[in-house]
CSV table of C-alpha atoms and ligand atoms in Angstrom, one decimal:
chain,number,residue,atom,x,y,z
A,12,UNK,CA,7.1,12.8,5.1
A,13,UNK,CA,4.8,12.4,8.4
A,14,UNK,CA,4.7,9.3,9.5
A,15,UNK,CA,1.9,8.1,12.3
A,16,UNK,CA,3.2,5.1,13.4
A,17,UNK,CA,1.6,2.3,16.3
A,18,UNK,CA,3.0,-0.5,18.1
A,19,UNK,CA,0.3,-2.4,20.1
A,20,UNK,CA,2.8,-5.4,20.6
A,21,UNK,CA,3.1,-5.7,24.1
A,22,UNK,CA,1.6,-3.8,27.1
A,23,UNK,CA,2.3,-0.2,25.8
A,24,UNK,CA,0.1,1.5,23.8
A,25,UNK,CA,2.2,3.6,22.1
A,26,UNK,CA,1.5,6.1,19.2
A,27,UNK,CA,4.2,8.3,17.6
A,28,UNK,CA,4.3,11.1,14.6
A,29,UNK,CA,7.5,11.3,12.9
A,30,UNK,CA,8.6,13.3,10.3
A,31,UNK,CA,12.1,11.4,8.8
A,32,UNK,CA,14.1,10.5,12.1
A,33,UNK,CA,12.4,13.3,14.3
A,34,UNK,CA,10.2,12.7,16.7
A,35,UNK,CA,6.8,15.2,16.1
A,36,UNK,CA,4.8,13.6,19.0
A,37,UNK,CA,5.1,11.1,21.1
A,38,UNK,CA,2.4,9.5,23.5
A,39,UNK,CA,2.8,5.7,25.6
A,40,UNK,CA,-0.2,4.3,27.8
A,41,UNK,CA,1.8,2.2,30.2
A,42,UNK,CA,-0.5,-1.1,31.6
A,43,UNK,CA,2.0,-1.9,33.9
A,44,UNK,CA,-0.1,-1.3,36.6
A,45,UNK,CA,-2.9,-3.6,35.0
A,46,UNK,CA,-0.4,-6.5,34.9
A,47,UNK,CA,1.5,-6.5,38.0
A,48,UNK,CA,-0.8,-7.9,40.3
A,49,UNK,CA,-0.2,-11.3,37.9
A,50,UNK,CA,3.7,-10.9,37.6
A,51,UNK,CA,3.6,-10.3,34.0
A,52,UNK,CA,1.5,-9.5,30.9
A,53,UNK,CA,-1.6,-11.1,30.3
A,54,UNK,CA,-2.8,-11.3,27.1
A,55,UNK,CA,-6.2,-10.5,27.2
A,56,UNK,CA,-6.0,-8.4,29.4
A,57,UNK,CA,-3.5,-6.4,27.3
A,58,UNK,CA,-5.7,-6.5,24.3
A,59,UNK,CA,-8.6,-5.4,26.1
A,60,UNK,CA,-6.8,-2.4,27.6
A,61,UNK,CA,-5.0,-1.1,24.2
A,62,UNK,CA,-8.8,-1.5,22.6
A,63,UNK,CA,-9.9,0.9,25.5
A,64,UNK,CA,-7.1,3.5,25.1
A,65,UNK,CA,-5.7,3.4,21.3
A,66,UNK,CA,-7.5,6.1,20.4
A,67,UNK,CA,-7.0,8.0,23.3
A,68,UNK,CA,-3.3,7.7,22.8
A,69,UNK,CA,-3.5,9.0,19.0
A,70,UNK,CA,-5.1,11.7,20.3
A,71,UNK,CA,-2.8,12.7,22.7
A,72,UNK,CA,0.0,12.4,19.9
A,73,UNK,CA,-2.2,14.6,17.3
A,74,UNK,CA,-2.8,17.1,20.5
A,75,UNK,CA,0.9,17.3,21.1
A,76,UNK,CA,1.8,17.8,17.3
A,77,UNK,CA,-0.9,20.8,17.4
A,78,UNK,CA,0.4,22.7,20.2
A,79,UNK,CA,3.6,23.0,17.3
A,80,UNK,CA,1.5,23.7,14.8
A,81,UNK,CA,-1.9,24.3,15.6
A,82,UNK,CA,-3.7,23.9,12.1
A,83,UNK,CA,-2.2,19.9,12.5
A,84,UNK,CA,-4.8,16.7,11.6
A,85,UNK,CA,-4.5,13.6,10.7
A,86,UNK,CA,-5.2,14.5,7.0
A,87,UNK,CA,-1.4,16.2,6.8
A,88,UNK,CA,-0.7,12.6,7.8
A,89,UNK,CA,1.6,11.4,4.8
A,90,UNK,CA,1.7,7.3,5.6
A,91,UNK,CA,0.4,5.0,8.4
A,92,UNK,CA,3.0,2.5,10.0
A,93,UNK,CA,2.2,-0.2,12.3
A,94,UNK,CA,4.3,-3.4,14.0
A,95,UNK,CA,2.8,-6.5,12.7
A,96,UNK,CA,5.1,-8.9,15.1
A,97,UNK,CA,6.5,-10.2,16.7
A,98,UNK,CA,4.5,-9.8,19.9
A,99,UNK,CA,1.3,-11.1,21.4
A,100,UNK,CA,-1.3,-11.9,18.6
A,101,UNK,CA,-3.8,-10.6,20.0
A,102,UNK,CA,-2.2,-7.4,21.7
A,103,UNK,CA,-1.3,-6.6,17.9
A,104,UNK,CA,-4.2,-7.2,16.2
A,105,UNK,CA,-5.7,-3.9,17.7
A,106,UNK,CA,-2.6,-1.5,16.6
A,107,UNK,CA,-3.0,-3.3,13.1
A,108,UNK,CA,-7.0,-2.9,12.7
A,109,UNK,CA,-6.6,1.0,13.8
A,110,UNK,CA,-3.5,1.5,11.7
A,111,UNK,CA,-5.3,0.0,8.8
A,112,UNK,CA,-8.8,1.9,9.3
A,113,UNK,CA,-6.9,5.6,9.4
A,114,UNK,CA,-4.7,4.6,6.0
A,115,UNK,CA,-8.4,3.5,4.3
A,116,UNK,CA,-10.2,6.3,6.1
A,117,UNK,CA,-7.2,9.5,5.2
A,118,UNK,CA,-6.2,7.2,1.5
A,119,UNK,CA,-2.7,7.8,2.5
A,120,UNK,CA,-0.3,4.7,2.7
A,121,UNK,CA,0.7,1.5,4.8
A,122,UNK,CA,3.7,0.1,6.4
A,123,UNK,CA,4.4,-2.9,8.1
A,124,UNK,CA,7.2,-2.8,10.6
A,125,UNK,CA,8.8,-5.5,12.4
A,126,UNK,CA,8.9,-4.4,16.0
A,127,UNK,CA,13.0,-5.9,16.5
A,128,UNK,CA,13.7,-3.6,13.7
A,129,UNK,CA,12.1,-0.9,15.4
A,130,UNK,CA,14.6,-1.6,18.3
A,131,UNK,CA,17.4,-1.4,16.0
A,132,UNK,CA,16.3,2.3,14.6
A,133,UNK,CA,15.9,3.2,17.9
A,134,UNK,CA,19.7,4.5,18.5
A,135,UNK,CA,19.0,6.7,15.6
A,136,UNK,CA,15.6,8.2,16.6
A,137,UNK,CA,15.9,12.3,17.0
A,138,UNK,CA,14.4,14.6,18.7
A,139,UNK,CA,12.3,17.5,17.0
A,140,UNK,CA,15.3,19.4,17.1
A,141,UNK,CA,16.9,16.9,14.8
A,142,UNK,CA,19.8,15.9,17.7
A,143,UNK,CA,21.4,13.3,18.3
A,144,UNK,CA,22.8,13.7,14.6
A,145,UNK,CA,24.6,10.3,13.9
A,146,UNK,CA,24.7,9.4,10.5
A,147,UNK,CA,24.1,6.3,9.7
A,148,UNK,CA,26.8,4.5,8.2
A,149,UNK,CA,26.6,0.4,7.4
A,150,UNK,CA,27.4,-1.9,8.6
A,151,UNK,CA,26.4,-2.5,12.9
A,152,UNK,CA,26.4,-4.7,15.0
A,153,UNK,CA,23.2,-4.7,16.7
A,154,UNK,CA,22.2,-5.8,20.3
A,155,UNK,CA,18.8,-6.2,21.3
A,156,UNK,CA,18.2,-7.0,24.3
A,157,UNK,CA,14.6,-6.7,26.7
A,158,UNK,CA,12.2,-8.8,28.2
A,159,UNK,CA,10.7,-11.0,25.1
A,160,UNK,CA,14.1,-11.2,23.3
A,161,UNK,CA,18.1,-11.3,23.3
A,162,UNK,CA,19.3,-10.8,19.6
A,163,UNK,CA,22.6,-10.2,18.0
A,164,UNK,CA,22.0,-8.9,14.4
A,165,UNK,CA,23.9,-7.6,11.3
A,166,UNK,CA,22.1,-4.5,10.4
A,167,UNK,CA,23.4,-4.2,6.8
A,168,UNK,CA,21.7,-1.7,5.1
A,169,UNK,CA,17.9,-0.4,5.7
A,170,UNK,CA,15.0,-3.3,6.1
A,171,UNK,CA,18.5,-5.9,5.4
A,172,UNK,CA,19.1,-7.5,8.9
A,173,UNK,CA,20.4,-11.1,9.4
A,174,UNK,CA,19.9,-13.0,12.4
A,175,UNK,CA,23.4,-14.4,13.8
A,176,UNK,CA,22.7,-15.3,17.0
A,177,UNK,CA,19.7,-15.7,19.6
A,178,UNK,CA,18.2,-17.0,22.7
A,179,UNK,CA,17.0,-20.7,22.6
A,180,UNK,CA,14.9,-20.5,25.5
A,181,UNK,CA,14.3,-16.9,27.7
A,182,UNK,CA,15.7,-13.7,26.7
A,183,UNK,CA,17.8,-11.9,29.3
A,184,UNK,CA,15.4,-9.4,30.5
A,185,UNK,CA,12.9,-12.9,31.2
A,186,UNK,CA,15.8,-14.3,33.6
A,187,UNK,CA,15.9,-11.3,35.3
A,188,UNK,CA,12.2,-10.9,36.3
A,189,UNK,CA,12.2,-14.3,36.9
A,190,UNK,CA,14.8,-14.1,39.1
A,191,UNK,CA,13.0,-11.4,41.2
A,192,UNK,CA,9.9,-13.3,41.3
A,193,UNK,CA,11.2,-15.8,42.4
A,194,UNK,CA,12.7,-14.2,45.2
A,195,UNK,CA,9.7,-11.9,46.1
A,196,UNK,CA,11.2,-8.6,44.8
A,197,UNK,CA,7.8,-7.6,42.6
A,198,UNK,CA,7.5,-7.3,38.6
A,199,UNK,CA,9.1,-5.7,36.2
A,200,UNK,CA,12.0,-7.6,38.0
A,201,UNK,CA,15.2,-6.3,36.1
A,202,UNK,CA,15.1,-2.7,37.6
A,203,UNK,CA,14.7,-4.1,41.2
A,204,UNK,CA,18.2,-6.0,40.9
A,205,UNK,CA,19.7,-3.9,39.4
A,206,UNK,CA,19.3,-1.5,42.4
A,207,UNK,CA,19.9,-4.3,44.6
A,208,UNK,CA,23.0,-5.1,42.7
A,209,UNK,CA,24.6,-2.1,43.3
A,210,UNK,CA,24.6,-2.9,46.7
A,211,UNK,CA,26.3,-6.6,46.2
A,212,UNK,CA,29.1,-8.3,45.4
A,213,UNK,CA,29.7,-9.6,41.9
A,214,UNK,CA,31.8,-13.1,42.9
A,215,UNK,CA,29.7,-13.7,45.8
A,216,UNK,CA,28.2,-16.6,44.2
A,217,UNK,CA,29.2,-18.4,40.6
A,218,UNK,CA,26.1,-19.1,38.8
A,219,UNK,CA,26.8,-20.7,35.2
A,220,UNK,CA,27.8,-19.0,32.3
A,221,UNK,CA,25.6,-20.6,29.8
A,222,UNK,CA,26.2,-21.8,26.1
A,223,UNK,CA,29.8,-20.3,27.0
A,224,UNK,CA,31.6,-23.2,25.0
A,225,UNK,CA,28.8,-23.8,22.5
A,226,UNK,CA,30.7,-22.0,19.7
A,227,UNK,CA,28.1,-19.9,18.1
A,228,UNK,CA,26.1,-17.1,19.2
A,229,UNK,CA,22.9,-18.3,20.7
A,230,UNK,CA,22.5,-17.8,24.0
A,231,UNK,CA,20.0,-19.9,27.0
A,232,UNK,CA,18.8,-18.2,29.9
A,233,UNK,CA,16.7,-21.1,31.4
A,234,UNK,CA,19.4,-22.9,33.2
A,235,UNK,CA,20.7,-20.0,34.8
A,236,UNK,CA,16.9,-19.2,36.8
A,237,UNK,CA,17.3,-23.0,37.4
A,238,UNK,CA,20.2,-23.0,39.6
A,239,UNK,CA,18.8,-19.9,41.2
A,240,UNK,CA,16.0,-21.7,41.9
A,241,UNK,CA,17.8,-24.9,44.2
A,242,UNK,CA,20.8,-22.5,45.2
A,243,UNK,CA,17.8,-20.3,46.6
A,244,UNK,CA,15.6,-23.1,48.0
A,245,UNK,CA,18.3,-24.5,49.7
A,246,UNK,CA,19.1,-21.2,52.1
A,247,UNK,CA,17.8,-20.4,55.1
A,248,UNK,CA,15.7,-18.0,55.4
A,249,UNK,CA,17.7,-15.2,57.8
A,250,UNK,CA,20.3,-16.1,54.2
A,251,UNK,CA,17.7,-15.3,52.0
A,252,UNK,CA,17.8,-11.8,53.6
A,253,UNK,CA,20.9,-11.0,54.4
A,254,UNK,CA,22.3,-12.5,51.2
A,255,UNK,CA,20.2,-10.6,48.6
A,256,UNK,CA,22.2,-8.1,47.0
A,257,UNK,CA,24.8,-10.4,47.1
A,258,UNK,CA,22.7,-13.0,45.0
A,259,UNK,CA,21.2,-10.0,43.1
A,260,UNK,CA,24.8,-8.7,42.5
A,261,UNK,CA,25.9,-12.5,41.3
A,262,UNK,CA,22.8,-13.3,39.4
A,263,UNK,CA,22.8,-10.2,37.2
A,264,UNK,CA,26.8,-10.5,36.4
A,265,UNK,CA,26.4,-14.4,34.9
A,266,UNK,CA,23.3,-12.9,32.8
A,267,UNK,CA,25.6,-9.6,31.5
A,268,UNK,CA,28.5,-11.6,31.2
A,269,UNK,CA,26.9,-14.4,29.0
A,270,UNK,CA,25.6,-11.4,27.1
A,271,UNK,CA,29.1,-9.8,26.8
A,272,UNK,CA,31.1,-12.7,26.1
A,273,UNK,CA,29.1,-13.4,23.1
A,274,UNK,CA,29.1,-9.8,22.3
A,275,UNK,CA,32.4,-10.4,22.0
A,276,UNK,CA,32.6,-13.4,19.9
A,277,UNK,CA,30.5,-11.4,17.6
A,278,UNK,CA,32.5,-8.6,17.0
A,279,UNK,CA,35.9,-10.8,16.2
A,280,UNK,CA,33.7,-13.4,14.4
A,281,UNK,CA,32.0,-10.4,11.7
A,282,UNK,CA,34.7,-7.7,12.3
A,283,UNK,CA,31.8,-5.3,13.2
A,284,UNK,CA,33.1,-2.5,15.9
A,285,UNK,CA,30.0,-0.4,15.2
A,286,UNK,CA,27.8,-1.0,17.7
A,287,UNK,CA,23.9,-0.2,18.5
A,288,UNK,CA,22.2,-1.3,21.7
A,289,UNK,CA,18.1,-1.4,21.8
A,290,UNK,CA,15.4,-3.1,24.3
A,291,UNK,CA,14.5,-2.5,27.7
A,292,UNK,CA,17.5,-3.9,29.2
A,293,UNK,CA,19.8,-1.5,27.9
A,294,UNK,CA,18.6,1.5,30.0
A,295,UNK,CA,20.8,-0.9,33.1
A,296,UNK,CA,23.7,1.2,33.6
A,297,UNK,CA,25.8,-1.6,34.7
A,298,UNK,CA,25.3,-3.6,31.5
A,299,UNK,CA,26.0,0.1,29.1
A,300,UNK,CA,29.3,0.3,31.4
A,301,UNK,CA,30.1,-3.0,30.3
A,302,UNK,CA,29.2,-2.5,26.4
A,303,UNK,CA,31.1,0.7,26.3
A,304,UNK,CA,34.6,-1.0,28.0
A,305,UNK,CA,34.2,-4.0,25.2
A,306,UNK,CA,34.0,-2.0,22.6
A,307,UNK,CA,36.7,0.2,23.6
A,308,UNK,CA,38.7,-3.1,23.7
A,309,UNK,CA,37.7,-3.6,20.0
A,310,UNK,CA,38.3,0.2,18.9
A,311,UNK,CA,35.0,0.7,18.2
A,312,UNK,CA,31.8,2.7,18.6
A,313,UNK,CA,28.3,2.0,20.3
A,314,UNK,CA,25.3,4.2,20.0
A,315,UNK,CA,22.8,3.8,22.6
A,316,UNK,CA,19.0,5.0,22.1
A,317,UNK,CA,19.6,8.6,22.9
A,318,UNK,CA,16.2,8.9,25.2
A,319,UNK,CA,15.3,6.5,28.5
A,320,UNK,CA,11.7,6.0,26.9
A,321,UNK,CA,13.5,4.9,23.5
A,322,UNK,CA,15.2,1.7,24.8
A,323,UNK,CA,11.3,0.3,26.2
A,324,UNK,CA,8.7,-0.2,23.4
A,325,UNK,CA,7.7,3.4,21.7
A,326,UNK,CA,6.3,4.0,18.6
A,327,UNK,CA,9.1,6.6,17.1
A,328,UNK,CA,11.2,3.6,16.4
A,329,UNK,CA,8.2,2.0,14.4
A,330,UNK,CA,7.8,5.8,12.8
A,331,UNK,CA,11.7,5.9,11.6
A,332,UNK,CA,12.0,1.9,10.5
A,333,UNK,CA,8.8,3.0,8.4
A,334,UNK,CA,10.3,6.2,7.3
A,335,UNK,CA,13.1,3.9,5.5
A,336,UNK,CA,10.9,1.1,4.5
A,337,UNK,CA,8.8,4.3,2.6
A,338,UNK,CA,11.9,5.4,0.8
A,339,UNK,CA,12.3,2.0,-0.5
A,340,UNK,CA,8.8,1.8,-1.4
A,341,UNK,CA,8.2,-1.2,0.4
A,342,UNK,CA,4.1,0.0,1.2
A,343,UNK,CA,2.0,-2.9,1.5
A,344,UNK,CA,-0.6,-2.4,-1.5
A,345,UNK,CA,-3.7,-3.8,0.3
A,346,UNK,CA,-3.7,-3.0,3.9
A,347,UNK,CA,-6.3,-5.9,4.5
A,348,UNK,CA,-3.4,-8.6,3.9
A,349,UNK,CA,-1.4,-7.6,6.2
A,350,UNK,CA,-1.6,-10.5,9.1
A,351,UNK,CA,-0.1,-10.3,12.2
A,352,UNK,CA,2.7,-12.7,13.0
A,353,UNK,CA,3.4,-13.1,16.9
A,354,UNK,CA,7.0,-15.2,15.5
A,355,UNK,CA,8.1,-12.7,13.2
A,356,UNK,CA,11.9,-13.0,12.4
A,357,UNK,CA,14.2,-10.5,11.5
A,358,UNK,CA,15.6,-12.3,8.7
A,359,UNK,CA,12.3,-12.9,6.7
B,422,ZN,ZN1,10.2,-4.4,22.4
């Protein structure tokens, strides 16, 4: 079954063609560049720049599928897929409206995908070549960690996640770029200190450990940037230089150790060893070192998306969580009721 599947949730245009869990084609406009300059994504200006290139980026996908198989067009397209939240209303409106006009134009089918769940499929997204193999084998823990969201999920069998902890204020990718905003280091923030990082020393500085002795799973970023924010003000300014991989170093270890520690509550709380990872934050090598040495501790296994581009927003993922939702039948009948919703959850 070929899947085309679009995610328009964010600031990637992204377009995928998927055949079961194997990538076909694959094709991401990046408007990175477009938000920079404001130190993060603005809305309109995101749906305005995924109206200009949507169809360029199908294209490009249904290009790249031809140069496989040159007699390849969107009529040998089995089922249309789309995210329908959560993301920015607006950004998602466009992937929906395009998604729905190929599925009435080609009379082939529609599926709604929650973009989280997308995350979560995306440790099991293969290449043409069908690689990594993986089987998938319930239950996992899942980790979803990026910029809009830190998660931890029971994935429990296909389109059956519940929610068991979450952030109550930023997700962990958000303290990050926050963090180097607010320190002049340029946006997307996360990759910057993690390179500066490298450099620092971890116990240079003891920010707080938020939420540690809250006794569930939720986690709060926003305090953290806070004491950033006055331990920063509060240094000179020859500090301020001299002192930032330290504070890079510092910073990003009370973020990866909040996320750990509950990690690990999770695992003895559920008894889940199986482990997947998706969102932007997990291509940080530092954070994966720590994933892999906890779950060693619990005897367990973590699969990681098995492509950098994967961990970002992509549509693949959206193509394979379809792929699933299609065997299960779960097609929504009339395309024109499906409504995006910017706060979908992964429970509902
Ligand atoms: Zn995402």
């Amino acid at each position: 079954m070929k899947i085309l599947a679009i995610d328009t949730s964010c600031d990637e245009t992204a377009v995928a063609i998927t055949e079961g869990r194997r990538i076909i084609s694959n094709a991401i406009y990046s408007q990175i560049v477009i938000h920079k300059k404001w130190g993060g994504v603005v809305p309109n200006l995101a749906k305005r720049a995924h109206e200009e290139h949507i169809d360029l980026v199908i294209e490009e996908a249904v290009s790249k599928c031809k140069k496989r198989t040159s007699s390849f067009s969107l009529k040998d397209i089995d089922a249309f897929a789309v995210t329908y939240g959560p993301g920015l209303g607006m950004a998602l409106g466009v992937g929906i409206n395009k998604a729905r006009e190929l599925s009435f134009k080609y009379q082939k089918p529609f599926v709604g995908v929650n973009h989280m769940a997308g995350h979560i499929y995306s440790s099991f997204v293969q290449n043409s070549a069908g690689n990594p193999k993986r089987e998938i084998s319930f239950p996992y823990l899942a980790l979803l960690i990026s910029g809009g969201h830190t998660e931890l999920v029971i994935f429990k069998d296909h389109d059956e996640f519940e929610v068991i902890g979450e952030t109550l204020d930023d997700a962990a990718g958000e303290a990050l770029d926050k963090a180097a905003k607010m320190m002049g280091l340029g946006y997307p923030g996360g990759a910057v200190i993690e390179k500066l990082a490298k450099k620092g020393r971890v116990d240079f500085h003891t920010f707080p450990r938020p939420m540690k002795r809250s006794g569930d799973l939720n986690f709060s970023f926003s305090g953290l940037k806070t004491s950033l924010f006055y331990y920063y003000r509060e240094l000179p300014e020859k500090e301020k230089t001299n002192q930032l991989y330290d504070l890079a170093a510092s910073y990003q270890e009370a973020v990866f150790d909040t996320v750990i520690f509950k990690l690990d509550k999770a695992m003895y709380k559920t008894g889940i060893t199986s482990l997947v990872v998706g969102g932007g934050v997990g291509v940080n090598e530092y954070l994966r070192g720590k994933i892999r040495a906890l779950v060693k501790k619990h005897d367990g296994t973590v699969y990681f998306p098995a492509r950098k581009y994967l961990y970002g927003d992509n549509a693949a993922m959206i193509g394979v969580a379809a792929y699933f939702k299609a065997k299960k039948n779960l097609y929504i009948k009339n395309p024109q009721e499906l409504e995006r919703e910017p706060r979908l959850r992964l429970s509902e």
